[in-house]
PDB file of C-alpha atoms and ligand atoms in Angstrom:
ATOM      1  CA  UNK A   1       0.000   0.000   0.000  1.00  0.00           C
ATOM      2  CA  UNK A   2       1.595   3.280  -1.039  1.00  0.00           C
ATOM      3  CA  UNK A   3       1.221   6.202   1.351  1.00  0.00           C
ATOM      4  CA  UNK A   4      -1.615   8.667   0.781  1.00  0.00           C
ATOM      5  CA  UNK A   5       0.038  11.768  -0.715  1.00  0.00           C
ATOM      6  CA  UNK A   6      -2.742  14.038   0.514  1.00  0.00           C
ATOM      7  CA  UNK A   7      -1.736  13.382   4.090  1.00  0.00           C
ATOM      8  CA  UNK A   8       1.423  14.119   6.023  1.00  0.00           C
ATOM      9  CA  UNK A   9       3.455  11.337   7.552  1.00  0.00           C
ATOM     10  CA  UNK A  10       5.391  11.489  10.762  1.00  0.00           C
ATOM     11  CA  UNK A  11       7.775   8.815  12.033  1.00  0.00           C
ATOM     12  CA  UNK A  12       7.945   8.304  15.777  1.00  0.00           C
ATOM     13  CA  UNK A  13       9.539   5.649  17.953  1.00  0.00           C
ATOM     14  CA  UNK A  14       7.374   2.561  18.262  1.00  0.00           C
ATOM     15  CA  UNK A  15       8.467   1.668  21.747  1.00  0.00           C
ATOM     16  CA  UNK A  16      11.256   3.068  23.838  1.00  0.00           C
ATOM     17  CA  UNK A  17      12.354   6.095  25.748  1.00  0.00           C
ATOM     18  CA  UNK A  18      10.759   8.659  23.433  1.00  0.00           C
ATOM     19  CA  UNK A  19       7.525   6.973  22.420  1.00  0.00           C
ATOM     20  CA  UNK A  20       5.190   8.066  25.242  1.00  0.00           C
ATOM     21  CA  UNK A  21       6.317  11.680  25.250  1.00  0.00           C
ATOM     22  CA  UNK A  22       6.229  11.859  21.450  1.00  0.00           C
ATOM     23  CA  UNK A  23       2.560  10.839  21.512  1.00  0.00           C
ATOM     24  CA  UNK A  24       1.833  13.231  24.371  1.00  0.00           C
ATOM     25  CA  UNK A  25       3.369  16.126  22.444  1.00  0.00           C
ATOM     26  CA  UNK A  26       1.059  15.411  19.520  1.00  0.00           C
ATOM     27  CA  UNK A  27      -1.965  15.199  21.833  1.00  0.00           C
ATOM     28  CA  UNK A  28      -0.952  18.520  23.415  1.00  0.00           C
ATOM     29  CA  UNK A  29      -0.906  19.934  19.889  1.00  0.00           C
ATOM     30  CA  UNK A  30      -4.593  19.038  19.716  1.00  0.00           C
ATOM     31  CA  UNK A  31      -4.211  15.978  17.492  1.00  0.00           C
ATOM     32  CA  UNK A  32      -6.618  13.112  18.094  1.00  0.00           C
ATOM     33  CA  UNK A  33      -4.769   9.851  17.487  1.00  0.00           C
ATOM     34  CA  UNK A  34      -6.953   6.910  16.598  1.00  0.00           C
ATOM     35  CA  UNK A  35      -5.948   4.533  19.372  1.00  0.00           C
ATOM     36  CA  UNK A  36      -4.228   1.783  17.480  1.00  0.00           C
ATOM     37  CA  UNK A  37      -3.313  -1.396  19.278  1.00  0.00           C
ATOM     38  CA  UNK A  38       0.282  -1.910  20.382  1.00  0.00           C
ATOM     39  CA  UNK A  39       1.084  -3.946  17.295  1.00  0.00           C
ATOM     40  CA  UNK A  40      -0.104  -1.423  14.742  1.00  0.00           C
ATOM     41  CA  UNK A  41       2.613   0.203  12.703  1.00  0.00           C
ATOM     42  CA  UNK A  42       0.544   3.217  11.709  1.00  0.00           C
ATOM     43  CA  UNK A  43      -2.173   5.391  13.208  1.00  0.00           C
ATOM     44  CA  UNK A  44      -4.374   7.992  11.643  1.00  0.00           C
ATOM     45  CA  UNK A  45      -4.932  11.404  13.174  1.00  0.00           C
ATOM     46  CA  UNK A  46      -8.661  12.092  12.938  1.00  0.00           C
ATOM     47  CA  UNK A  47      -8.685  15.870  13.029  1.00  0.00           C
ATOM     48  CA  UNK A  48      -5.564  16.693  10.975  1.00  0.00           C
ATOM     49  CA  UNK A  49      -4.308  15.249   7.666  1.00  0.00           C
ATOM     50  CA  UNK A  50      -1.527  13.307   9.376  1.00  0.00           C
ATOM     51  CA  UNK A  51      -0.628   9.635   9.633  1.00  0.00           C
ATOM     52  CA  UNK A  52       1.839   8.382  12.220  1.00  0.00           C
ATOM     53  CA  UNK A  53       4.319   5.624  11.537  1.00  0.00           C
ATOM     54  CA  UNK A  54       5.684   3.713  14.502  1.00  0.00           C
ATOM     55  CA  UNK A  55       9.199   2.535  13.727  1.00  0.00           C
ATOM     56  CA  UNK A  56      12.548   1.733  15.344  1.00  0.00           C
ATOM     57  CA  UNK A  57      14.310   4.951  16.300  1.00  0.00           C
ATOM     58  CA  UNK A  58      17.338   4.023  14.161  1.00  0.00           C
ATOM     59  CA  UNK A  59      15.084   3.902  11.095  1.00  0.00           C
ATOM     60  CA  UNK A  60      13.599   7.363  11.586  1.00  0.00           C
ATOM     61  CA  UNK A  61      16.445   9.304   9.872  1.00  0.00           C
ATOM     62  CA  UNK A  62      16.144   7.084   6.798  1.00  0.00           C
ATOM     63  CA  UNK A  63      12.368   7.540   6.587  1.00  0.00           C
ATOM     64  CA  UNK A  64      12.688  11.303   6.824  1.00  0.00           C
ATOM     65  CA  UNK A  65      15.717  11.606   4.528  1.00  0.00           C
ATOM     66  CA  UNK A  66      13.924   9.581   1.859  1.00  0.00           C
ATOM     67  CA  UNK A  67      10.792  11.712   2.204  1.00  0.00           C
ATOM     68  CA  UNK A  68       8.629   8.702   3.104  1.00  0.00           C
ATOM     69  CA  UNK A  69       7.821  10.771   6.178  1.00  0.00           C
ATOM     70  CA  UNK A  70       7.840  14.556   5.953  1.00  0.00           C
ATOM     71  CA  UNK A  71       8.505  14.751   9.711  1.00  0.00           C
ATOM     72  CA  UNK A  72       9.987  12.696  12.506  1.00  0.00           C
ATOM     73  CA  UNK A  73      10.645  12.782  16.234  1.00  0.00           C
ATOM     74  CA  UNK A  74      13.966  11.257  17.195  1.00  0.00           C
ATOM     75  CA  UNK A  75      16.917  11.607  19.549  1.00  0.00           C
ATOM     76  CA  UNK A  76      19.671  13.866  18.263  1.00  0.00           C
ATOM     77  CA  UNK A  77      22.093  11.005  18.977  1.00  0.00           C
ATOM     78  CA  UNK A  78      20.385   8.803  16.385  1.00  0.00           C
ATOM     79  CA  UNK A  79      20.128  11.675  13.907  1.00  0.00           C
ATOM     80  CA  UNK A  80      23.769  12.678  14.236  1.00  0.00           C
ATOM     81  CA  UNK A  81      25.017   9.093  13.983  1.00  0.00           C
ATOM     82  CA  UNK A  82      23.106   8.731  10.716  1.00  0.00           C
ATOM     83  CA  UNK A  83      24.195  12.141   9.395  1.00  0.00           C
ATOM     84  CA  UNK A  84      27.875  11.344   9.943  1.00  0.00           C
ATOM     85  CA  UNK A  85      27.487   8.328   7.663  1.00  0.00           C
ATOM     86  CA  UNK A  86      25.378  10.137   5.031  1.00  0.00           C
ATOM     87  CA  UNK A  87      26.843  13.607   4.565  1.00  0.00           C
ATOM     88  CA  UNK A  88      24.436  14.313   1.680  1.00  0.00           C
ATOM     89  CA  UNK A  89      21.366  13.448   3.802  1.00  0.00           C
ATOM     90  CA  UNK A  90      18.226  15.448   3.173  1.00  0.00           C
ATOM     91  CA  UNK A  91      16.701  16.433   6.480  1.00  0.00           C
ATOM     92  CA  UNK A  92      16.971  19.302   8.921  1.00  0.00           C
ATOM     93  CA  UNK A  93      16.366  19.645  12.632  1.00  0.00           C
ATOM     94  CA  UNK A  94      13.529  22.132  13.194  1.00  0.00           C
ATOM     95  CA  UNK A  95      12.905  22.127  16.957  1.00  0.00           C
ATOM     96  CA  UNK A  96      14.222  20.891  20.265  1.00  0.00           C
ATOM     97  CA  UNK A  97      11.316  19.229  22.018  1.00  0.00           C
ATOM     98  CA  UNK A  98      12.271  19.566  25.664  1.00  0.00           C
ATOM     99  CA  UNK A  99      12.235  15.865  26.563  1.00  0.00           C
ATOM    100  CA  UNK A 100      14.377  12.763  26.186  1.00  0.00           C
ATOM    101  CA  UNK A 101      17.583  14.295  27.502  1.00  0.00           C
ATOM    102  CA  UNK A 102      20.372  11.788  27.741  1.00  0.00           C
ATOM    103  CA  UNK A 103      24.035  11.604  27.046  1.00  0.00           C
ATOM    104  CA  UNK A 104      26.288   9.279  25.110  1.00  0.00           C
ATOM    105  CA  UNK A 105      29.028   8.271  27.539  1.00  0.00           C
ATOM    106  CA  UNK A 106      32.044   6.053  27.689  1.00  0.00           C
ATOM    107  CA  UNK A 107      31.807   3.742  30.686  1.00  0.00           C
ATOM    108  CA  UNK A 108      34.206   1.367  32.380  1.00  0.00           C
ATOM    109  CA  UNK A 109      33.848  -1.369  34.999  1.00  0.00           C
ATOM    110  CA  UNK A 110      33.310   0.262  38.414  1.00  0.00           C
ATOM    111  CA  UNK A 111      36.598  -1.148  39.643  1.00  0.00           C
ATOM    112  CA  UNK A 112      38.576   0.537  36.867  1.00  0.00           C
ATOM    113  CA  UNK A 113      40.581   3.515  38.103  1.00  0.00           C
ATOM    114  CA  UNK A 114      40.010   5.943  35.233  1.00  0.00           C
ATOM    115  CA  UNK A 115      41.831   9.253  35.340  1.00  0.00           C
ATOM    116  CA  UNK A 116      42.678  10.442  31.818  1.00  0.00           C
ATOM    117  CA  UNK A 117      41.356  10.178  28.262  1.00  0.00           C
ATOM    118  CA  UNK A 118      44.734   8.865  27.165  1.00  0.00           C
ATOM    119  CA  UNK A 119      43.915   5.639  29.040  1.00  0.00           C
ATOM    120  CA  UNK A 120      41.567   4.792  26.155  1.00  0.00           C
ATOM    121  CA  UNK A 121      44.446   4.569  23.667  1.00  0.00           C
ATOM    122  CA  UNK A 122      44.792   1.076  22.240  1.00  0.00           C
ATOM    123  CA  UNK A 123      41.697  -0.166  24.110  1.00  0.00           C
ATOM    124  CA  UNK A 124      38.573  -1.781  22.675  1.00  0.00           C
ATOM    125  CA  UNK A 125      35.313   0.177  23.107  1.00  0.00           C
ATOM    126  CA  UNK A 126      31.971  -1.463  22.281  1.00  0.00           C
ATOM    127  CA  UNK A 127      29.191   0.806  21.006  1.00  0.00           C
ATOM    128  CA  UNK A 128      26.110   1.171  18.785  1.00  0.00           C
ATOM    129  CA  UNK A 129      27.344   4.668  17.897  1.00  0.00           C
ATOM    130  CA  UNK A 130      30.611   4.000  16.053  1.00  0.00           C
ATOM    131  CA  UNK A 131      30.581   7.279  14.106  1.00  0.00           C
ATOM    132  CA  UNK A 132      29.871   9.584  17.048  1.00  0.00           C
ATOM    133  CA  UNK A 133      32.484   7.783  19.110  1.00  0.00           C
ATOM    134  CA  UNK A 134      34.927   7.715  16.179  1.00  0.00           C
ATOM    135  CA  UNK A 135      34.620  11.475  15.671  1.00  0.00           C
ATOM    136  CA  UNK A 136      35.070  12.130  19.383  1.00  0.00           C
ATOM    137  CA  UNK A 137      38.245  10.044  19.590  1.00  0.00           C
ATOM    138  CA  UNK A 138      39.654  11.394  16.356  1.00  0.00           C
ATOM    139  CA  UNK A 139      39.159  15.014  17.472  1.00  0.00           C
ATOM    140  CA  UNK A 140      41.202  14.200  20.563  1.00  0.00           C
ATOM    141  CA  UNK A 141      43.872  12.262  18.738  1.00  0.00           C
ATOM    142  CA  UNK A 142      43.105   8.977  20.488  1.00  0.00           C
ATOM    143  CA  UNK A 143      43.430   5.720  18.605  1.00  0.00           C
ATOM    144  CA  UNK A 144      41.185   3.011  20.017  1.00  0.00           C
ATOM    145  CA  UNK A 145      39.501  -0.028  18.591  1.00  0.00           C
ATOM    146  CA  UNK A 146      35.741   0.541  18.104  1.00  0.00           C
ATOM    147  CA  UNK A 147      33.636  -2.632  18.246  1.00  0.00           C
ATOM    148  CA  UNK A 148      30.183  -2.048  16.761  1.00  0.00           C
ATOM    149  CA  UNK A 149      27.266  -3.851  18.448  1.00  0.00           C
ATOM    150  CA  UNK A 150      23.579  -3.383  17.698  1.00  0.00           C
ATOM    151  CA  UNK A 151      22.348  -3.878  21.241  1.00  0.00           C
ATOM    152  CA  UNK A 152      23.190  -5.173  24.735  1.00  0.00           C
ATOM    153  CA  UNK A 153      26.376  -3.134  24.604  1.00  0.00           C
ATOM    154  CA  UNK A 154      26.564  -3.096  28.399  1.00  0.00           C
ATOM    155  CA  UNK A 155      27.314  -6.829  28.368  1.00  0.00           C
ATOM    156  CA  UNK A 156      30.521  -6.399  26.361  1.00  0.00           C
ATOM    157  CA  UNK A 157      32.921  -6.003  29.300  1.00  0.00           C
ATOM    158  CA  UNK A 158      31.555  -9.085  31.067  1.00  0.00           C
ATOM    159  CA  UNK A 159      31.759 -11.129  27.873  1.00  0.00           C
ATOM    160  CA  UNK A 160      35.334 -10.000  27.339  1.00  0.00           C
ATOM    161  CA  UNK A 161      34.459  -8.289  24.043  1.00  0.00           C
ATOM    162  CA  UNK A 162      35.765  -4.891  25.124  1.00  0.00           C
ATOM    163  CA  UNK A 163      37.026  -3.274  28.296  1.00  0.00           C
ATOM    164  CA  UNK A 164      35.011  -0.075  27.710  1.00  0.00           C
ATOM    165  CA  UNK A 165      31.591   0.669  26.303  1.00  0.00           C
ATOM    166  CA  UNK A 166      30.106   3.844  24.847  1.00  0.00           C
ATOM    167  CA  UNK A 167      26.339   3.941  25.258  1.00  0.00           C
ATOM    168  CA  UNK A 168      23.411   6.209  25.934  1.00  0.00           C
ATOM    169  CA  UNK A 169      22.862   7.045  29.586  1.00  0.00           C
ATOM    170  CA  UNK A 170      19.663   8.540  30.853  1.00  0.00           C
ATOM    171  CA  UNK A 171      19.033   7.657  34.518  1.00  0.00           C
ATOM    172  CA  UNK A 172      22.239   5.619  34.749  1.00  0.00           C
ATOM    173  CA  UNK A 173      20.323   2.573  36.010  1.00  0.00           C
ATOM    174  CA  UNK A 174      21.438   0.328  33.142  1.00  0.00           C
ATOM    175  CA  UNK A 175      25.124   1.071  33.727  1.00  0.00           C
ATOM    176  CA  UNK A 176      24.773   0.544  37.459  1.00  0.00           C
ATOM    177  CA  UNK A 177      22.918  -2.731  37.031  1.00  0.00           C
ATOM    178  CA  UNK A 178      25.840  -3.956  34.965  1.00  0.00           C
ATOM    179  CA  UNK A 179      28.605  -2.848  37.313  1.00  0.00           C
ATOM    180  CA  UNK A 180      29.730  -0.017  35.036  1.00  0.00           C
ATOM    181  CA  UNK A 181      30.427   3.649  35.743  1.00  0.00           C
ATOM    182  CA  UNK A 182      30.496   6.593  33.306  1.00  0.00           C
ATOM    183  CA  UNK A 183      33.957   8.034  32.729  1.00  0.00           C
ATOM    184  CA  UNK A 184      33.685  10.401  29.733  1.00  0.00           C
ATOM    185  CA  UNK A 185      30.842  12.406  28.125  1.00  0.00           C
ATOM    186  CA  UNK A 186      30.827  12.046  24.352  1.00  0.00           C
ATOM    187  CA  UNK A 187      27.600  13.671  23.131  1.00  0.00           C
ATOM    188  CA  UNK A 188      24.581  15.290  24.808  1.00  0.00           C
ATOM    189  CA  UNK A 189      21.245  14.488  23.269  1.00  0.00           C
ATOM    190  CA  UNK A 190      17.524  15.164  23.495  1.00  0.00           C
ATOM    191  CA  UNK A 191      14.438  14.583  21.373  1.00  0.00           C
ATOM    192  CA  UNK A 192      14.194  16.797  18.298  1.00  0.00           C
ATOM    193  CA  UNK A 193      11.719  17.351  15.510  1.00  0.00           C
ATOM    194  CA  UNK A 194      13.233  16.711  12.108  1.00  0.00           C
ATOM    195  CA  UNK A 195      11.810  17.503   8.677  1.00  0.00           C
ATOM    196  CA  UNK A 196      12.589  16.147   5.275  1.00  0.00           C
ATOM    197  CA  UNK A 197      14.238  18.379   2.709  1.00  0.00           C
ATOM    198  CA  UNK A 198      12.778  16.411  -0.185  1.00  0.00           C
ATOM    199  CA  UNK A 199      10.756  18.888  -2.256  1.00  0.00           C
ATOM    200  CA  UNK A 200       6.983  18.792  -1.665  1.00  0.00           C
ATOM    201  CA  UNK A 201       4.098  20.633  -3.342  1.00  0.00           C
ATOM    202  CA  UNK A 202       2.678  23.873  -1.962  1.00  0.00           C
ATOM    203  CA  UNK A 203      -0.456  22.341  -0.437  1.00  0.00           C
ATOM    204  CA  UNK A 204       1.651  19.798   1.394  1.00  0.00           C
ATOM    205  CA  UNK A 205       4.124  22.429   2.565  1.00  0.00           C
ATOM    206  CA  UNK A 206       1.240  24.413   4.025  1.00  0.00           C
ATOM    207  CA  UNK A 207       0.183  21.413   6.121  1.00  0.00           C
ATOM    208  CA  UNK A 208       3.745  20.969   7.372  1.00  0.00           C
ATOM    209  CA  UNK A 209       3.837  24.649   8.310  1.00  0.00           C
ATOM    210  CA  UNK A 210       0.531  24.434  10.194  1.00  0.00           C
ATOM    211  CA  UNK A 211       1.711  21.422  12.152  1.00  0.00           C
ATOM    212  CA  UNK A 212       5.077  22.985  12.970  1.00  0.00           C
ATOM    213  CA  UNK A 213       3.338  26.079  14.271  1.00  0.00           C
ATOM    214  CA  UNK A 214       1.200  24.011  16.625  1.00  0.00           C
ATOM    215  CA  UNK A 215       4.161  22.030  17.892  1.00  0.00           C
ATOM    216  CA  UNK A 216       6.197  25.180  18.429  1.00  0.00           C
ATOM    217  CA  UNK A 217       3.227  26.556  20.377  1.00  0.00           C
ATOM    218  CA  UNK A 218       3.223  23.511  22.655  1.00  0.00           C
ATOM    219  CA  UNK A 219       6.950  23.795  23.297  1.00  0.00           C
ATOM    220  CA  UNK A 220       6.739  27.518  24.023  1.00  0.00           C
ATOM    221  CA  UNK A 221       3.764  26.994  26.329  1.00  0.00           C
ATOM    222  CA  UNK A 222       5.525  24.390  28.439  1.00  0.00           C
ATOM    223  CA  UNK A 223       8.065  26.904  29.719  1.00  0.00           C
ATOM    224  CA  UNK A 224       5.980  30.069  29.551  1.00  0.00           C
ATOM    225  CA  UNK A 225       4.134  31.713  32.378  1.00  0.00           C
ATOM    226  CA  UNK A 226       1.889  34.739  32.583  1.00  0.00           C
ATOM    227  CA  UNK A 227       2.944  37.127  35.322  1.00  0.00           C
ATOM    228  CA  UNK A 228       0.819  39.858  36.828  1.00  0.00           C
ATOM    229  CA  UNK A 229       2.057  42.185  39.561  1.00  0.00           C
ATOM    230  CA  UNK A 230       1.566  45.641  41.012  1.00  0.00           C
ATOM    231  CA  UNK A 231       4.328  48.208  41.187  1.00  0.00           C
ATOM    232  CA  UNK A 232       4.974  51.895  41.763  1.00  0.00           C
ATOM    233  CA  UNK A 233       5.945  53.730  38.595  1.00  0.00           C
ATOM    234  CA  UNK A 234       9.559  54.298  39.661  1.00  0.00           C
ATOM    235  CA  UNK A 235      10.125  50.543  40.082  1.00  0.00           C
ATOM    236  CA  UNK A 236       8.853  49.511  36.653  1.00  0.00           C
ATOM    237  CA  UNK A 237      12.167  49.700  34.720  1.00  0.00           C
ATOM    238  CA  UNK A 238      13.945  47.529  37.310  1.00  0.00           C
ATOM    239  CA  UNK A 239      11.051  45.050  37.417  1.00  0.00           C
ATOM    240  CA  UNK A 240      10.871  44.792  33.617  1.00  0.00           C
ATOM    241  CA  UNK A 241      14.565  43.942  33.552  1.00  0.00           C
ATOM    242  CA  UNK A 242      14.031  41.036  35.987  1.00  0.00           C
ATOM    243  CA  UNK A 243      11.066  39.431  34.188  1.00  0.00           C
ATOM    244  CA  UNK A 244      12.622  36.395  32.460  1.00  0.00           C
ATOM    245  CA  UNK A 245      12.270  36.323  28.690  1.00  0.00           C
ATOM    246  CA  UNK A 246       9.480  38.921  28.618  1.00  0.00           C
ATOM    247  CA  UNK A 247       9.146  41.454  25.845  1.00  0.00           C
ATOM    248  CA  UNK A 248       7.257  44.729  26.276  1.00  0.00           C
ATOM    249  CA  UNK A 249       5.104  44.130  29.367  1.00  0.00           C
ATOM    250  CA  UNK A 250       1.652  45.696  29.448  1.00  0.00           C
ATOM    251  CA  UNK A 251       1.402  48.499  32.013  1.00  0.00           C
ATOM    252  CA  UNK A 252      -2.074  49.438  33.265  1.00  0.00           C
ATOM    253  CA  UNK A 253      -2.882  52.209  35.798  1.00  0.00           C
ATOM    254  CA  UNK A 254      -4.475  51.043  39.062  1.00  0.00           C
ATOM    255  CA  UNK A 255      -7.732  52.846  39.790  1.00  0.00           C
ATOM    256  CA  UNK A 256      -7.620  54.777  43.052  1.00  0.00           C
ATOM    257  CA  UNK A 257      -3.835  54.360  43.481  1.00  0.00           C
ATOM    258  CA  UNK A 258      -2.118  57.183  41.633  1.00  0.00           C
ATOM    259  CA  UNK A 259       1.455  56.377  40.610  1.00  0.00           C
ATOM    260  CA  UNK A 260       0.824  52.606  40.867  1.00  0.00           C
ATOM    261  CA  UNK A 261       0.456  50.247  37.949  1.00  0.00           C
ATOM    262  CA  UNK A 262      -0.382  46.629  37.156  1.00  0.00           C
ATOM    263  CA  UNK A 263       2.347  44.995  35.072  1.00  0.00           C
ATOM    264  CA  UNK A 264       1.409  41.997  32.893  1.00  0.00           C
ATOM    265  CA  UNK A 265       3.862  39.946  30.878  1.00  0.00           C
ATOM    266  CA  UNK A 266       4.367  36.596  29.203  1.00  0.00           C
ATOM    267  CA  UNK A 267       7.648  35.149  30.439  1.00  0.00           C
ATOM    268  CA  UNK A 268       9.134  32.710  27.992  1.00  0.00           C
ATOM    269  CA  UNK A 269      11.672  31.330  30.419  1.00  0.00           C
ATOM    270  CA  UNK A 270      11.269  29.491  33.711  1.00  0.00           C
ATOM    271  CA  UNK A 271      10.060  31.572  36.618  1.00  0.00           C
ATOM    272  CA  UNK A 272      11.663  30.491  39.888  1.00  0.00           C
ATOM    273  CA  UNK A 273      10.949  31.437  43.515  1.00  0.00           C
ATOM    274  CA  UNK A 274      14.198  33.342  43.344  1.00  0.00           C
ATOM    275  CA  UNK A 275      12.762  35.415  40.481  1.00  0.00           C
ATOM    276  CA  UNK A 276       9.742  36.319  42.637  1.00  0.00           C
ATOM    277  CA  UNK A 277      11.991  37.329  45.531  1.00  0.00           C
ATOM    278  CA  UNK A 278      13.969  39.633  43.246  1.00  0.00           C
ATOM    279  CA  UNK A 279      10.755  41.150  41.868  1.00  0.00           C
ATOM    280  CA  UNK A 280       9.515  41.805  45.377  1.00  0.00           C
ATOM    281  CA  UNK A 281      12.810  43.341  46.426  1.00  0.00           C
ATOM    282  CA  UNK A 282      12.550  45.648  43.389  1.00  0.00           C
ATOM    283  CA  UNK A 283       9.182  46.938  44.609  1.00  0.00           C
ATOM    284  CA  UNK A 284       6.607  44.541  43.160  1.00  0.00           C
ATOM    285  CA  UNK A 285       3.612  43.347  45.199  1.00  0.00           C
ATOM    286  CA  UNK A 286       0.640  41.008  44.643  1.00  0.00           C
ATOM    287  CA  UNK A 287       2.704  38.883  42.242  1.00  0.00           C
ATOM    288  CA  UNK A 288       0.739  36.195  40.408  1.00  0.00           C
ATOM    289  CA  UNK A 289       2.329  33.533  38.162  1.00  0.00           C
ATOM    290  CA  UNK A 290      -0.116  31.668  35.930  1.00  0.00           C
ATOM    291  CA  UNK A 291       0.274  28.788  33.502  1.00  0.00           C
ATOM    292  CA  UNK A 292      -0.499  29.412  29.860  1.00  0.00           C
ATOM    293  CA  UNK A 293      -2.686  26.808  28.251  1.00  0.00           C
ATOM    294  CA  UNK A 294      -2.264  27.574  24.579  1.00  0.00           C
ATOM    295  CA  UNK A 295      -0.046  29.907  22.632  1.00  0.00           C
ATOM    296  CA  UNK A 296       0.521  30.709  18.974  1.00  0.00           C
ATOM    297  CA  UNK A 297       3.588  32.770  18.217  1.00  0.00           C
TER     298      UNK A 297
HETATM  299  C1  PRP B1655      19.537   3.252  25.987  1.00  0.00           C
HETATM  300  C2  PRP B1655      20.794   2.506  26.353  1.00  0.00           C
HETATM  301  C3  PRP B1655      20.475   1.810  27.642  1.00  0.00           C
HETATM  302  C4  PRP B1655      19.416   2.691  28.249  1.00  0.00           C
HETATM  303  C5  PRP B1655      20.007   3.558  29.330  1.00  0.00           C
HETATM  304  O1  PRP B1655      18.744   2.493  25.133  1.00  0.00           O
HETATM  305  O2  PRP B1655      21.190   1.597  25.354  1.00  0.00           O
HETATM  306  O3  PRP B1655      19.975   0.534  27.399  1.00  0.00           O
HETATM  307  O4  PRP B1655      18.884   3.519  27.215  1.00  0.00           O
HETATM  308  O5  PRP B1655      19.015   4.210  30.094  1.00  0.00           O
HETATM  309  P1  PRP B1655      19.195   4.398  31.669  1.00  0.00           P
HETATM  310  O6  PRP B1655      20.480   5.177  31.873  1.00  0.00           O
HETATM  311  O7  PRP B1655      17.994   5.209  32.077  1.00  0.00           O
HETATM  312  O8  PRP B1655      19.233   3.059  32.323  1.00  0.00           O
HETATM  313  P2  PRP B1655      17.632   3.149  24.141  1.00  0.00           P
HETATM  314  O9  PRP B1655      16.504   3.712  24.912  1.00  0.00           O
HETATM  315  O10 PRP B1655      18.298   4.074  23.178  1.00  0.00           O
HETATM  316  O11 PRP B1655      17.069   1.877  23.381  1.00  0.00           O
HETATM  317  P3  PRP B1655      17.483   1.257  21.992  1.00  0.00           P
HETATM  318  O12 PRP B1655      18.973   1.262  21.979  1.00  0.00           O
HETATM  319  O13 PRP B1655      16.846  -0.071  22.013  1.00  0.00           O
HETATM  320  O14 PRP B1655      16.903   2.159  20.938  1.00  0.00           O
HETATM  321 ZN1   ZN B1656      17.615   2.465  19.194  1.00  0.00          ZN
END
């Protein structure tokens, strides 16, 4: 069955670290996913011309580069590993999604007394990311023997395949369970939205644009807060400077309190207790911080 060219296609991870949050992001963008069973490889979005394809994360760059899917959600680690092997690839990263942070790390048995990168010289390192690891070592002038494995990399030291491994670490539980400890950071990663650079017709491009705008709205909303506070006129410049990531706050006179104003602003960066304390010290009172439900920039 060839894909319906009137609909967009997005590749997301079928099962794994990114799959739940990828689906949640799409739901937050107002998309109604037809609840396919766990074994379905595709799902239709009922209220937007979009079909989802559930695939292995390692296959997502290929799907997007080939234009089979106009969009994909994948870890930057997977994307970069693919890109290093296909310099002429046709996709581009369009947004960081704010979830799935993890880091590609070299790890050694806990008992190994690691103190310098040079200790890797001449050693064997097992990994599923041979290109990322290869680039890292090359940039530092270290010659080591990279052993490529497709999975269960953390078993390599115990099986005597390699003394070191280089694998993705999120909570660190997998390393710990296998008696390994991280020794070097190779590459920091997170989930990103990627789009194909294969040419598409105007109608299709418009759908991509509409979807991107919604997703960008969701990402912006997650961090953004609406702040309202009262302040005397003289304090307003100092207060405006403290408001994190706010442009041009709205200033409204307070009835019955000459010289006092209500300041309202959308803050596009995290608002911490410390921020509120600084606002108060600068003269603000009655400070309210409210979540923003939807936003279109
Ligand atoms: C990575 C890695 C470990 C696990 C580490 O696998 O290979 O198995 O995550 O996570 P932890 O530090 O929280 O224990 P990934 O999710 O990329 O699965 P995949 O290799 O099967 O795609
Ligand atoms: Zn994978």
